[in-house]
Amino acid sequence: MIAITVREMLVTDSSTVAAIMPDLGYEATAVQVEERLLQLHNRPDNAVFVAEFQNEILGWSHVYGVRLLESSGYAEIGGLVVGLNYQRMGVGTKLIRRSEHWAAGHGYTRVRLRSGTHRETAHLFYEELGYIRTKSSYAFELQIET
């Protein structure tokens, strides 16, 4: 294992974060990442973390709170990306644990995450960290014209 540091993402990390996003199927330019990060900074129930080693960003996670009327709510890890060259080195575990710590510090007693049905390796990883499959569902989306 390498000595990985996890810290909050800075705007200056945008280009590096954008560069590793395709490693898990996400696409975004550095400008888009920067704009999105700035939008998240305006919302108090969000945090974005990066994992780094010797000033090189290896991965990132985004966690946010979901407050609900019908239940006590939960924190959700909305994004987790570890660069292909750094997988299986403890980076994802550190990012998830930091996200869980954030959730507990913000009063959430549950953490959720979603993973595509085809990502069996990721499912095994999450289960190794103590996550259990609670349900399967379909995602529905509507594109709103602005």
Tab-separated table of C-alpha atoms in Angstrom:
chain	number	residue	atom	x	y	z
A	1	MET	CA	0.000	0.000	0.000
A	2	ILE	CA	1.111	3.541	-0.714
A	3	ALA	CA	0.601	6.534	1.594
A	4	ILE	CA	-2.535	8.035	0.075
A	5	THR	CA	-3.837	11.398	1.261
A	6	VAL	CA	-7.508	12.295	0.865
A	7	ARG	CA	-8.481	15.965	0.846
A	8	GLU	CA	-11.267	18.189	-0.438
A	9	MET	CA	-11.093	18.884	-4.149
A	10	LEU	CA	-9.897	22.320	-5.238
A	11	VAL	CA	-10.825	24.178	-8.422
A	12	THR	CA	-7.182	23.824	-9.488
A	13	ASP	CA	-7.689	20.023	-9.544
A	14	SER	CA	-10.299	20.252	-12.313
A	15	SER	CA	-8.098	19.356	-15.271
A	16	THR	CA	-6.589	16.314	-13.535
A	17	VAL	CA	-9.989	15.116	-12.358
A	18	ALA	CA	-11.393	15.543	-15.883
A	19	ALA	CA	-8.475	13.517	-17.281
A	20	ILE	CA	-9.257	10.441	-15.156
A	21	MET	CA	-13.046	10.549	-15.526
A	22	PRO	CA	-13.048	8.456	-18.746
A	23	ASP	CA	-11.403	5.603	-16.807
A	24	LEU	CA	-14.877	4.778	-15.484
A	25	GLY	CA	-16.962	5.986	-18.389
A	26	TYR	CA	-17.580	9.622	-17.484
A	27	GLU	CA	-16.793	12.444	-19.890
A	28	ALA	CA	-16.231	16.061	-18.924
A	29	THR	CA	-13.867	18.846	-19.844
A	30	ALA	CA	-11.783	20.632	-17.235
A	31	VAL	CA	-14.049	23.666	-17.634
A	32	GLN	CA	-17.162	21.556	-17.037
A	33	VAL	CA	-15.618	19.959	-13.940
A	34	GLU	CA	-14.673	23.392	-12.606
A	35	GLU	CA	-18.174	24.786	-13.230
A	36	ARG	CA	-19.811	21.788	-11.561
A	37	LEU	CA	-17.493	21.956	-8.561
A	38	LEU	CA	-18.281	25.646	-8.093
A	39	GLN	CA	-22.009	24.849	-8.222
A	40	LEU	CA	-21.540	22.142	-5.588
A	41	HIS	CA	-19.665	24.554	-3.322
A	42	ASN	CA	-22.864	26.617	-3.185
A	43	ARG	CA	-24.758	23.633	-1.787
A	44	PRO	CA	-23.852	22.801	1.818
A	45	ASP	CA	-24.774	19.115	1.710
A	46	ASN	CA	-22.083	18.150	-0.826
A	47	ALA	CA	-18.415	17.267	-0.649
A	48	VAL	CA	-15.914	16.240	-3.302
A	49	PHE	CA	-12.695	14.550	-2.267
A	50	VAL	CA	-9.544	13.646	-4.164
A	51	ALA	CA	-7.009	10.984	-3.284
A	52	GLU	CA	-3.417	11.852	-4.014
A	53	PHE	CA	0.061	10.451	-3.689
A	54	GLN	CA	3.104	12.682	-4.084
A	55	ASN	CA	0.905	15.507	-5.443
A	56	GLU	CA	-0.628	13.269	-8.114
A	57	ILE	CA	-4.408	12.833	-8.057
A	58	LEU	CA	-5.304	9.147	-8.227
A	59	GLY	CA	-9.084	9.349	-7.895
A	60	TRP	CA	-12.063	11.286	-6.579
A	61	SER	CA	-15.407	10.825	-4.852
A	62	HIS	CA	-18.521	12.971	-4.540
A	63	VAL	CA	-20.864	12.500	-1.586
A	64	TYR	CA	-24.078	14.391	-0.932
A	65	GLY	CA	-26.929	14.360	1.512
A	66	VAL	CA	-30.488	13.413	0.675
A	67	ARG	CA	-33.070	14.724	3.123
A	68	LEU	CA	-36.483	13.105	2.778
A	69	LEU	CA	-39.927	13.461	4.264
A	70	GLU	CA	-40.675	9.738	4.064
A	71	SER	CA	-37.507	8.601	5.883
A	72	SER	CA	-34.544	9.906	7.825
A	73	GLY	CA	-32.611	10.380	4.602
A	74	TYR	CA	-29.137	9.226	3.716
A	75	ALA	CA	-25.859	10.276	2.201
A	76	GLU	CA	-25.132	9.022	-1.283
A	77	ILE	CA	-21.812	8.532	-2.955
A	78	GLY	CA	-22.768	9.907	-6.332
A	79	GLY	CA	-19.419	9.451	-8.017
A	80	LEU	CA	-16.298	7.418	-7.410
A	81	VAL	CA	-13.488	7.237	-9.931
A	82	VAL	CA	-10.039	5.743	-9.464
A	83	GLY	CA	-7.558	6.014	-12.315
A	84	LEU	CA	-6.986	2.699	-14.070
A	85	ASN	CA	-3.314	2.619	-13.056
A	86	TYR	CA	-4.208	3.014	-9.371
A	87	GLN	CA	-7.013	0.520	-8.875
A	88	ARG	CA	-6.522	-2.208	-6.269
A	89	MET	CA	-4.104	-0.025	-4.295
A	90	GLY	CA	-6.508	1.141	-1.569
A	91	VAL	CA	-7.477	4.407	-3.289
A	92	GLY	CA	-11.187	3.602	-3.632
A	93	THR	CA	-11.355	2.348	-0.064
A	94	LYS	CA	-9.810	5.563	1.273
A	95	LEU	CA	-12.220	7.695	-0.768
A	96	ILE	CA	-15.252	5.722	0.367
A	97	ARG	CA	-14.179	5.799	4.018
A	98	ARG	CA	-13.648	9.586	3.804
A	99	SER	CA	-17.120	9.954	2.270
A	100	GLU	CA	-18.597	7.844	5.085
A	101	HIS	CA	-16.825	10.030	7.641
A	102	TRP	CA	-18.297	13.137	6.002
A	103	ALA	CA	-21.766	11.534	6.111
A	104	ALA	CA	-21.501	10.708	9.811
A	105	GLY	CA	-20.287	14.227	10.540
A	106	HIS	CA	-23.363	15.643	8.810
A	107	GLY	CA	-25.837	13.536	10.764
A	108	TYR	CA	-26.499	10.741	8.282
A	109	THR	CA	-26.751	7.200	9.566
A	110	ARG	CA	-26.852	5.530	6.155
A	111	VAL	CA	-24.652	5.757	3.076
A	112	ARG	CA	-25.845	4.581	-0.311
A	113	LEU	CA	-24.218	4.216	-3.664
A	114	ARG	CA	-25.361	3.016	-7.034
A	115	SER	CA	-23.491	0.826	-9.451
A	116	GLY	CA	-24.382	-0.264	-12.964
A	117	THR	CA	-25.691	-3.805	-13.247
A	118	HIS	CA	-22.778	-4.760	-15.511
A	119	ARG	CA	-20.060	-3.737	-13.027
A	120	GLU	CA	-19.697	-7.003	-11.133
A	121	THR	CA	-16.122	-6.274	-10.010
A	122	ALA	CA	-17.276	-3.009	-8.455
A	123	HIS	CA	-20.139	-4.827	-6.718
A	124	LEU	CA	-17.684	-7.252	-5.106
A	125	PHE	CA	-15.522	-4.330	-3.982
A	126	TYR	CA	-18.469	-2.579	-2.318
A	127	GLU	CA	-19.559	-5.792	-0.621
A	128	GLU	CA	-16.019	-6.289	0.721
A	129	LEU	CA	-16.362	-2.851	2.354
A	130	GLY	CA	-19.583	-3.914	4.080
A	131	TYR	CA	-22.184	-2.562	1.666
A	132	ILE	CA	-25.164	-4.785	0.960
A	133	ARG	CA	-27.483	-4.835	-2.019
A	134	THR	CA	-30.767	-3.493	-0.782
A	135	LYS	CA	-32.861	-3.354	-3.924
A	136	SER	CA	-32.813	-3.174	-7.684
A	137	SER	CA	-34.666	-0.502	-9.567
A	138	TYR	CA	-34.933	1.205	-12.899
A	139	ALA	CA	-33.732	4.758	-13.394
A	140	PHE	CA	-36.035	7.082	-15.287
A	141	GLU	CA	-34.918	10.385	-16.747
A	142	LEU	CA	-36.601	13.325	-18.404
A	143	GLN	CA	-34.602	15.883	-20.349
A	144	ILE	CA	-35.987	19.323	-19.498
A	145	GLU	CA	-35.861	21.892	-22.254
A	146	THR	CA	-34.599	25.237	-21.027
